[in-house]
């Protein structure tokens, strides 16, 4: 049995890629992304997994709760959405992301405290294919990278 590659596109199986960051948080609440880019990828993968809930049925309810908890924990408190806002409902499915491209990285390294990551994400929604292009801002607090906010461009 071969593991599906991680949705973030680095090419490793999910458990060896973003899944490690998700599992560490699920196990004891630790947040271990070493760089802003790694955090960004792990958050994209979390969103991508939420988008699989309806279709493949591969993600159970406990997995959804853990994924939403990871997204909230890695969101700067002043911009953090509620659990209800992030949890997909029957009439409110999460977008199905299919591809991520990291376009630019500025700062965000292991010895820095701020960083920006520009990316394009492609997905499928009720209205067909869509593309999200965002420049995200990150900051590090007590060694932990957090997503602050971002500018969405067309
Ligand atoms: Zn990954």
CSV table of N, CA and C and ligand atoms in Angstrom, one decimal:
chain,number,residue,atom,x,y,z
A,1,UNK,N,0.9,-1.2,0.0
A,1,UNK,CA,0.0,0.0,0.0
A,1,UNK,C,0.9,1.2,0.0
A,2,UNK,N,0.6,2.1,-0.9
A,2,UNK,CA,1.4,3.4,-0.9
A,2,UNK,C,0.6,4.5,-0.4
A,3,UNK,N,1.2,5.4,0.3
A,3,UNK,CA,0.5,6.5,0.8
A,3,UNK,C,0.4,7.6,-0.3
A,4,UNK,N,-0.7,8.3,-0.3
A,4,UNK,CA,-0.9,9.4,-1.2
A,4,UNK,C,0.1,10.5,-0.9
A,5,UNK,N,0.6,11.2,-1.9
A,5,UNK,CA,1.5,12.3,-1.6
A,5,UNK,C,0.8,13.4,-0.8
A,6,UNK,N,1.6,14.1,0.0
A,6,UNK,CA,1.0,15.2,0.7
A,6,UNK,C,0.4,16.2,-0.2
A,7,UNK,N,-0.8,16.7,0.1
A,7,UNK,CA,-1.4,17.7,-0.8
A,7,UNK,C,-0.6,19.0,-1.0
A,8,UNK,N,0.4,19.3,-0.2
A,8,UNK,CA,1.1,20.5,-0.3
A,8,UNK,C,2.1,20.4,-1.5
A,9,UNK,N,2.3,19.2,-2.1
A,9,UNK,CA,3.0,19.2,-3.3
A,9,UNK,C,4.5,19.0,-3.2
A,10,UNK,N,5.1,18.8,-2.0
A,10,UNK,CA,6.5,18.6,-1.9
A,10,UNK,C,6.9,17.2,-2.4
A,11,UNK,N,6.0,16.3,-2.5
A,11,UNK,CA,6.3,15.0,-3.0
A,11,UNK,C,6.4,13.9,-2.0
A,12,UNK,N,6.5,14.2,-0.7
A,12,UNK,CA,6.6,13.2,0.3
A,12,UNK,C,5.2,12.7,0.7
A,13,UNK,N,5.1,11.4,1.2
A,13,UNK,CA,3.8,11.0,1.7
A,13,UNK,C,3.3,11.9,2.8
A,14,UNK,N,2.0,12.1,3.0
A,14,UNK,CA,1.4,13.0,4.0
A,14,UNK,C,2.0,12.7,5.4
A,15,UNK,N,2.1,11.5,5.9
A,15,UNK,CA,2.6,11.3,7.3
A,15,UNK,C,4.0,11.8,7.5
A,16,UNK,N,4.8,11.8,6.4
A,16,UNK,CA,6.2,12.3,6.5
A,16,UNK,C,6.3,13.8,6.2
A,17,UNK,N,5.2,14.4,5.8
A,17,UNK,CA,5.3,15.8,5.4
A,17,UNK,C,4.5,16.6,6.4
A,18,UNK,N,3.4,17.3,5.9
A,18,UNK,CA,2.6,18.1,6.8
A,18,UNK,C,1.9,17.3,7.9
A,19,UNK,N,1.7,16.0,7.6
A,19,UNK,CA,1.1,15.2,8.6
A,19,UNK,C,1.9,15.1,9.9
A,20,UNK,N,3.2,15.3,9.8
A,20,UNK,CA,4.0,15.3,11.1
A,20,UNK,C,3.7,16.5,11.9
A,21,UNK,N,3.5,17.6,11.3
A,21,UNK,CA,3.1,18.8,12.0
A,21,UNK,C,1.7,18.7,12.6
A,22,UNK,N,0.8,18.2,11.8
A,22,UNK,CA,-0.6,18.0,12.3
A,22,UNK,C,-0.6,17.0,13.5
A,23,UNK,N,0.2,15.9,13.4
A,23,UNK,CA,0.2,14.9,14.4
A,23,UNK,C,0.8,15.4,15.7
A,24,UNK,N,1.8,16.2,15.6
A,24,UNK,CA,2.5,16.7,16.8
A,24,UNK,C,1.5,17.6,17.6
A,25,UNK,N,0.7,18.4,16.8
A,25,UNK,CA,-0.3,19.2,17.5
A,25,UNK,C,-1.4,18.4,18.1
A,26,UNK,N,-1.8,17.4,17.4
A,26,UNK,CA,-2.9,16.5,17.9
A,26,UNK,C,-2.5,15.8,19.1
A,27,UNK,N,-1.2,15.4,19.2
A,27,UNK,CA,-0.7,14.6,20.3
A,27,UNK,C,-0.6,15.4,21.6
A,28,UNK,N,0.1,16.6,21.5
A,28,UNK,CA,0.3,17.3,22.8
A,28,UNK,C,0.2,18.8,22.6
A,29,UNK,N,-0.4,19.3,21.5
A,29,UNK,CA,-0.5,20.7,21.3
A,29,UNK,C,0.7,21.4,20.8
A,30,UNK,N,1.8,20.7,20.5
A,30,UNK,CA,3.0,21.4,20.1
A,30,UNK,C,2.9,21.8,18.7
A,31,UNK,N,3.5,23.0,18.4
A,31,UNK,CA,3.5,23.6,17.0
A,31,UNK,C,4.9,23.6,16.6
A,32,UNK,N,5.2,22.8,15.5
A,32,UNK,CA,6.6,22.6,15.2
A,32,UNK,C,7.1,23.0,13.9
A,33,UNK,N,6.3,23.8,13.1
A,33,UNK,CA,6.8,24.3,11.8
A,33,UNK,C,8.0,25.1,12.0
A,34,UNK,N,9.1,24.7,11.3
A,34,UNK,CA,10.4,25.4,11.5
A,34,UNK,C,10.5,26.7,10.7
A,35,UNK,N,9.7,26.9,9.7
A,35,UNK,CA,9.7,28.1,8.9
A,35,UNK,C,8.3,28.5,8.5
A,36,UNK,N,8.2,29.8,8.1
A,36,UNK,CA,6.9,30.3,7.7
A,36,UNK,C,6.4,29.5,6.5
A,37,UNK,N,7.3,29.1,5.6
A,37,UNK,CA,6.8,28.3,4.4
A,37,UNK,C,6.3,27.0,4.9
A,38,UNK,N,7.0,26.3,5.8
A,38,UNK,CA,6.5,25.0,6.3
A,38,UNK,C,5.1,25.2,6.9
A,39,UNK,N,5.0,26.3,7.7
A,39,UNK,CA,3.7,26.5,8.3
A,39,UNK,C,2.6,26.7,7.3
A,40,UNK,N,2.9,27.5,6.3
A,40,UNK,CA,2.0,27.8,5.2
A,40,UNK,C,1.5,26.5,4.5
A,41,UNK,N,2.5,25.7,4.2
A,41,UNK,CA,2.2,24.4,3.5
A,41,UNK,C,1.3,23.5,4.4
A,42,UNK,N,1.6,23.5,5.7
A,42,UNK,CA,0.8,22.6,6.6
A,42,UNK,C,-0.6,23.2,6.7
A,43,UNK,N,-0.8,24.5,6.7
A,43,UNK,CA,-2.1,25.1,6.7
A,43,UNK,C,-2.9,24.8,5.4
A,44,UNK,N,-2.2,24.9,4.3
A,44,UNK,CA,-2.8,24.6,3.0
A,44,UNK,C,-3.3,23.1,3.1
A,45,UNK,N,-2.4,22.2,3.5
A,45,UNK,CA,-2.8,20.8,3.6
A,45,UNK,C,-4.0,20.6,4.5
A,46,UNK,N,-4.0,21.3,5.6
A,46,UNK,CA,-5.2,21.2,6.5
A,46,UNK,C,-6.4,21.6,5.8
A,47,UNK,N,-6.4,22.8,5.1
A,47,UNK,CA,-7.6,23.2,4.3
A,47,UNK,C,-7.9,22.2,3.3
A,48,UNK,N,-6.9,21.6,2.6
A,48,UNK,CA,-7.2,20.6,1.6
A,48,UNK,C,-7.9,19.4,2.1
A,49,UNK,N,-7.4,19.0,3.3
A,49,UNK,CA,-8.1,17.8,4.0
A,49,UNK,C,-9.5,18.1,4.4
A,50,UNK,N,-9.8,19.3,4.8
A,50,UNK,CA,-11.2,19.7,5.1
A,50,UNK,C,-12.0,19.6,3.9
A,51,UNK,N,-11.4,20.0,2.7
A,51,UNK,CA,-12.1,19.9,1.5
A,51,UNK,C,-12.4,18.5,1.0
A,52,UNK,N,-11.8,17.5,1.6
A,52,UNK,CA,-12.0,16.1,1.2
A,52,UNK,C,-13.2,15.5,1.9
A,53,UNK,N,-13.7,16.2,2.9
A,53,UNK,CA,-14.6,15.6,3.8
A,53,UNK,C,-15.9,15.0,3.1
A,54,UNK,N,-16.4,15.8,2.2
A,54,UNK,CA,-17.7,15.4,1.6
A,54,UNK,C,-17.4,14.3,0.5
A,55,UNK,N,-16.4,14.6,-0.3
A,55,UNK,CA,-16.2,13.7,-1.5
A,55,UNK,C,-15.7,12.3,-1.1
A,56,UNK,N,-14.5,12.3,-0.7
A,56,UNK,CA,-13.9,10.9,-0.5
A,56,UNK,C,-14.3,10.3,0.8
A,57,UNK,N,-14.8,11.1,1.8
A,57,UNK,CA,-15.2,10.5,3.1
A,57,UNK,C,-14.0,9.9,3.8
A,58,UNK,N,-12.8,10.3,3.4
A,58,UNK,CA,-11.6,9.8,4.1
A,58,UNK,C,-11.3,10.4,5.4
A,59,UNK,N,-11.9,11.6,5.6
A,59,UNK,CA,-11.6,12.3,6.9
A,59,UNK,C,-12.8,12.2,7.8
A,60,UNK,N,-12.6,11.5,8.9
A,60,UNK,CA,-13.6,11.4,9.9
A,60,UNK,C,-13.9,12.6,10.7
A,61,UNK,N,-14.9,12.6,11.6
A,61,UNK,CA,-15.2,13.8,12.4
A,61,UNK,C,-14.1,14.2,13.3
A,62,UNK,N,-13.5,13.2,13.9
A,62,UNK,CA,-12.4,13.5,14.9
A,62,UNK,C,-11.2,14.2,14.1
A,63,UNK,N,-11.0,13.7,12.9
A,63,UNK,CA,-10.0,14.2,12.1
A,63,UNK,C,-10.3,15.7,11.7
A,64,UNK,N,-11.5,16.0,11.4
A,64,UNK,CA,-12.0,17.3,11.1
A,64,UNK,C,-11.7,18.2,12.3
A,65,UNK,N,-12.1,17.8,13.5
A,65,UNK,CA,-11.9,18.6,14.7
A,65,UNK,C,-10.5,18.9,14.9
A,66,UNK,N,-9.6,17.9,14.7
A,66,UNK,CA,-8.2,18.1,14.9
A,66,UNK,C,-7.6,19.0,13.9
A,67,UNK,N,-8.1,18.9,12.7
A,67,UNK,CA,-7.6,19.8,11.6
A,67,UNK,C,-8.0,21.2,11.8
A,68,UNK,N,-9.3,21.4,12.3
A,68,UNK,CA,-9.8,22.8,12.6
A,68,UNK,C,-9.0,23.3,13.8
A,69,UNK,N,-8.7,22.5,14.7
A,69,UNK,CA,-7.9,22.9,15.9
A,69,UNK,C,-6.5,23.4,15.5
A,70,UNK,N,-5.9,22.7,14.5
A,70,UNK,CA,-4.6,23.0,14.0
A,70,UNK,C,-4.6,24.4,13.3
A,71,UNK,N,-5.6,24.6,12.5
A,71,UNK,CA,-5.8,25.9,11.8
A,71,UNK,C,-5.9,27.0,12.8
A,72,UNK,N,-6.7,26.8,13.8
A,72,UNK,CA,-7.0,27.9,14.8
A,72,UNK,C,-5.7,28.2,15.6
A,73,UNK,N,-5.0,27.1,16.0
A,73,UNK,CA,-3.8,27.2,16.8
A,73,UNK,C,-2.7,28.0,16.1
A,74,UNK,N,-2.7,27.9,14.7
A,74,UNK,CA,-1.6,28.5,13.9
A,74,UNK,C,-2.1,29.8,13.4
A,75,UNK,N,-3.2,30.4,13.9
A,75,UNK,CA,-3.7,31.6,13.4
A,75,UNK,C,-3.4,32.7,14.5
A,76,UNK,N,-2.9,33.8,14.1
A,76,UNK,CA,-2.7,34.9,15.1
A,76,UNK,C,-4.0,35.2,15.8
A,77,UNK,N,-3.9,35.3,17.2
A,77,UNK,CA,-5.2,35.4,18.0
A,77,UNK,C,-6.1,36.5,17.5
A,78,UNK,N,-5.5,37.7,17.0
A,78,UNK,CA,-6.4,38.8,16.7
A,78,UNK,C,-7.2,38.6,15.4
A,79,UNK,N,-6.8,37.6,14.6
A,79,UNK,CA,-7.5,37.3,13.4
A,79,UNK,C,-8.2,35.9,13.4
A,80,UNK,N,-8.0,35.2,14.5
A,80,UNK,CA,-8.4,33.7,14.5
A,80,UNK,C,-10.0,33.6,14.4
A,81,UNK,N,-10.4,32.8,13.4
A,81,UNK,CA,-11.9,32.5,13.3
A,81,UNK,C,-12.3,31.5,14.4
A,82,UNK,N,-13.6,31.4,14.6
A,82,UNK,CA,-14.1,30.5,15.5
A,82,UNK,C,-14.1,29.1,14.9
A,83,UNK,N,-14.2,28.1,15.8
A,83,UNK,CA,-14.3,26.7,15.4
A,83,UNK,C,-15.4,26.5,14.4
A,84,UNK,N,-16.6,27.1,14.7
A,84,UNK,CA,-17.8,27.0,13.9
A,84,UNK,C,-17.5,27.5,12.5
A,85,UNK,N,-16.8,28.7,12.4
A,85,UNK,CA,-16.5,29.3,11.1
A,85,UNK,C,-15.7,28.4,10.2
A,86,UNK,N,-14.8,27.6,10.8
A,86,UNK,CA,-13.8,26.8,10.1
A,86,UNK,C,-14.4,25.4,9.8
A,87,UNK,N,-15.3,24.9,10.6
A,87,UNK,CA,-15.8,23.5,10.4
A,87,UNK,C,-16.8,23.5,9.3
A,88,UNK,N,-16.5,22.6,8.2
A,88,UNK,CA,-17.5,22.5,7.1
A,88,UNK,C,-18.8,21.9,7.6
A,89,UNK,N,-19.9,22.4,7.1
A,89,UNK,CA,-21.2,21.8,7.4
A,89,UNK,C,-21.8,21.2,6.2
A,90,UNK,N,-22.9,20.5,6.4
A,90,UNK,CA,-23.5,19.8,5.2
A,90,UNK,C,-23.9,20.8,4.1
A,91,UNK,N,-24.3,22.0,4.4
A,91,UNK,CA,-24.7,22.9,3.3
A,91,UNK,C,-23.6,23.9,3.1
A,92,UNK,N,-22.4,23.7,3.7
A,92,UNK,CA,-21.3,24.7,3.6
A,92,UNK,C,-20.0,23.9,3.5
A,93,UNK,N,-19.8,23.2,2.4
A,93,UNK,CA,-18.6,22.4,2.3
A,93,UNK,C,-17.3,23.3,2.1
A,94,UNK,N,-16.2,22.8,2.6
A,94,UNK,CA,-14.9,23.5,2.4
A,94,UNK,C,-14.5,23.4,0.9
A,95,UNK,N,-13.9,24.4,0.3
A,95,UNK,CA,-13.4,24.3,-1.0
A,95,UNK,C,-12.5,23.1,-1.2
A,96,UNK,N,-12.5,22.4,-2.3
A,96,UNK,CA,-11.7,21.3,-2.6
A,96,UNK,C,-10.4,21.8,-3.3
A,97,UNK,N,-9.3,21.9,-2.5
A,97,UNK,CA,-8.1,22.4,-3.1
A,97,UNK,C,-7.3,21.2,-3.8
A,98,UNK,N,-6.8,21.5,-5.0
A,98,UNK,CA,-6.1,20.4,-5.7
A,98,UNK,C,-4.6,20.7,-5.9
A,99,UNK,N,-4.2,21.9,-5.8
A,99,UNK,CA,-2.8,22.1,-6.2
A,99,UNK,C,-2.3,23.4,-5.5
A,100,UNK,N,-1.0,23.3,-5.0
A,100,UNK,CA,-0.4,24.5,-4.4
A,100,UNK,C,0.9,24.8,-5.1
A,101,UNK,N,1.1,26.1,-5.3
A,101,UNK,CA,2.4,26.5,-5.8
A,101,UNK,C,2.9,27.7,-5.0
A,102,UNK,N,4.1,27.5,-4.3
A,102,UNK,CA,4.7,28.6,-3.6
A,102,UNK,C,5.5,29.4,-4.5
A,103,UNK,N,5.1,30.7,-4.6
A,103,UNK,CA,5.7,31.5,-5.7
A,103,UNK,C,6.9,32.4,-5.2
A,104,UNK,N,6.8,32.8,-3.9
A,104,UNK,CA,7.9,33.6,-3.3
A,104,UNK,C,7.9,33.5,-1.8
A,105,UNK,N,9.1,33.6,-1.3
A,105,UNK,CA,9.3,33.5,0.2
A,105,UNK,C,10.2,34.6,0.6
A,106,UNK,N,9.8,35.4,1.6
A,106,UNK,CA,10.6,36.5,2.1
A,106,UNK,C,10.7,36.4,3.6
A,107,UNK,N,12.0,36.2,4.1
A,107,UNK,CA,12.1,36.0,5.5
A,107,UNK,C,11.5,34.7,5.9
A,108,UNK,N,11.0,34.6,7.2
A,108,UNK,CA,10.3,33.4,7.7
A,108,UNK,C,11.2,32.3,8.0
A,109,UNK,N,12.5,32.5,8.1
A,109,UNK,CA,13.5,31.4,8.4
A,109,UNK,C,13.5,31.0,9.8
A,110,UNK,N,14.3,30.0,10.2
A,110,UNK,CA,14.3,29.5,11.5
A,110,UNK,C,14.9,30.5,12.5
A,111,UNK,N,15.6,31.5,12.1
A,111,UNK,CA,16.2,32.5,13.0
A,111,UNK,C,15.6,33.9,12.8
A,112,UNK,N,14.4,33.9,12.1
A,112,UNK,CA,13.7,35.2,11.9
A,112,UNK,C,12.4,35.2,12.6
A,113,UNK,N,11.8,36.4,12.8
A,113,UNK,CA,10.6,36.5,13.5
A,113,UNK,C,9.4,36.9,12.6
A,114,UNK,N,9.6,37.3,11.4
A,114,UNK,CA,8.5,37.7,10.5
A,114,UNK,C,8.9,37.1,9.1
A,115,UNK,N,7.8,36.9,8.4
A,115,UNK,CA,8.0,36.3,7.0
A,115,UNK,C,6.8,36.5,6.2
A,116,UNK,N,7.0,36.4,4.9
A,116,UNK,CA,5.9,36.5,3.9
A,116,UNK,C,6.0,35.4,2.9
A,117,UNK,N,4.9,34.8,2.6
A,117,UNK,CA,4.9,33.7,1.6
A,117,UNK,C,3.8,34.0,0.6
A,118,UNK,N,4.2,34.0,-0.7
A,118,UNK,CA,3.2,34.2,-1.8
A,118,UNK,C,3.0,32.9,-2.4
A,119,UNK,N,1.7,32.6,-2.6
A,119,UNK,CA,1.3,31.3,-3.2
A,119,UNK,C,0.1,31.4,-4.1
A,120,UNK,N,0.0,30.4,-4.9
A,120,UNK,CA,-1.3,30.2,-5.7
A,120,UNK,C,-1.8,28.8,-5.4
A,121,UNK,N,-3.1,28.8,-5.1
A,121,UNK,CA,-3.8,27.5,-4.8
A,121,UNK,C,-4.9,27.3,-5.8
A,122,UNK,N,-5.0,26.1,-6.3
A,122,UNK,CA,-6.0,25.8,-7.3
A,122,UNK,C,-7.0,24.8,-6.7
A,123,UNK,N,-8.3,25.0,-6.9
A,123,UNK,CA,-9.3,24.1,-6.4
A,123,UNK,C,-10.5,24.0,-7.3
A,124,UNK,N,-11.5,23.2,-6.8
A,124,UNK,CA,-12.7,23.1,-7.4
A,124,UNK,C,-13.8,23.5,-6.5
A,125,UNK,N,-14.7,24.3,-6.9
A,125,UNK,CA,-15.9,24.7,-6.1
A,125,UNK,C,-17.1,24.4,-6.8
A,126,UNK,N,-18.3,24.9,-6.2
A,126,UNK,CA,-19.6,24.6,-6.9
A,126,UNK,C,-19.6,25.3,-8.3
A,127,UNK,N,-18.8,26.4,-8.4
A,127,UNK,CA,-18.9,27.1,-9.7
A,127,UNK,C,-17.7,26.7,-10.6
A,128,UNK,N,-17.1,25.6,-10.3
A,128,UNK,CA,-16.0,25.1,-11.2
A,128,UNK,C,-14.6,25.5,-10.6
A,129,UNK,N,-13.6,25.4,-11.4
A,129,UNK,CA,-12.2,25.6,-11.0
A,129,UNK,C,-12.0,27.1,-10.5
A,130,UNK,N,-11.3,27.2,-9.4
A,130,UNK,CA,-10.9,28.5,-9.0
A,130,UNK,C,-9.4,28.6,-8.6
A,131,UNK,N,-8.9,29.8,-8.5
A,131,UNK,CA,-7.5,30.0,-8.2
A,131,UNK,C,-7.4,31.1,-7.2
A,132,UNK,N,-6.7,30.8,-6.1
A,132,UNK,CA,-6.5,31.7,-5.0
A,132,UNK,C,-5.0,32.1,-5.0
A,133,UNK,N,-4.8,33.4,-5.1
A,133,UNK,CA,-3.4,34.0,-5.1
A,133,UNK,C,-3.3,34.9,-3.9
A,134,UNK,N,-2.4,34.5,-3.0
A,134,UNK,CA,-2.4,35.3,-1.8
A,134,UNK,C,-0.9,35.5,-1.4
A,135,UNK,N,-0.7,36.7,-0.8
A,135,UNK,CA,0.6,37.0,-0.1
A,135,UNK,C,0.3,37.0,1.4
A,136,UNK,N,0.8,36.0,2.1
A,136,UNK,CA,0.5,35.8,3.5
A,136,UNK,C,1.6,36.3,4.4
A,137,UNK,N,1.2,36.9,5.5
A,137,UNK,CA,2.2,37.4,6.5
A,137,UNK,C,2.2,36.5,7.7
A,138,UNK,N,3.4,36.2,8.2
A,138,UNK,CA,3.6,35.3,9.3
A,138,UNK,C,4.4,36.0,10.4
A,139,UNK,N,4.3,35.6,11.6
A,139,UNK,CA,5.2,36.1,12.7
A,139,UNK,C,5.4,34.9,13.6
A,140,UNK,N,6.6,35.1,14.3
A,140,UNK,CA,7.0,34.0,15.2
A,140,UNK,C,6.9,34.5,16.6
A,141,UNK,N,6.2,33.8,17.5
A,141,UNK,CA,6.0,34.2,18.9
A,141,UNK,C,6.5,33.0,19.7
A,142,UNK,N,7.4,33.3,20.6
A,142,UNK,CA,8.0,32.2,21.5
A,142,UNK,C,8.3,31.0,20.7
A,143,UNK,N,8.9,31.2,19.5
A,143,UNK,CA,9.4,30.1,18.7
A,143,UNK,C,8.4,29.4,17.8
A,144,UNK,N,7.1,29.9,17.9
A,144,UNK,CA,6.0,29.3,17.1
A,144,UNK,C,5.6,30.2,16.0
A,145,UNK,N,5.6,29.7,14.8
A,145,UNK,CA,5.1,30.5,13.6
A,145,UNK,C,3.6,30.6,13.6
A,146,UNK,N,3.1,31.8,13.4
A,146,UNK,CA,1.7,32.0,13.3
A,146,UNK,C,1.3,32.7,12.0
A,147,UNK,N,0.2,32.3,11.4
A,147,UNK,CA,-0.3,33.0,10.2
A,147,UNK,C,-1.0,34.3,10.7
A,148,UNK,N,-0.6,35.5,10.2
A,148,UNK,CA,-1.3,36.7,10.6
A,148,UNK,C,-2.4,37.1,9.7
A,149,UNK,N,-2.1,37.4,8.5
A,149,UNK,CA,-3.2,37.7,7.5
A,149,UNK,C,-2.5,37.7,6.1
A,150,UNK,N,-3.3,38.1,5.1
A,150,UNK,CA,-2.7,38.1,3.8
A,150,UNK,C,-3.5,39.0,2.8
A,151,UNK,N,-2.8,39.3,1.7
A,151,UNK,CA,-3.5,40.1,0.7
A,151,UNK,C,-3.8,39.2,-0.5
A,152,UNK,N,-5.0,39.1,-0.8
A,152,UNK,CA,-5.5,38.3,-1.9
A,152,UNK,C,-5.4,39.1,-3.2
A,153,UNK,N,-4.8,38.6,-4.2
A,153,UNK,CA,-4.7,39.3,-5.5
A,153,UNK,C,-5.3,38.4,-6.6
A,154,UNK,N,-5.7,39.0,-7.7
A,154,UNK,CA,-6.3,38.2,-8.7
A,154,UNK,C,-5.3,37.4,-9.5
B,1,LIG,ZN1,3.1,18.7,3.0
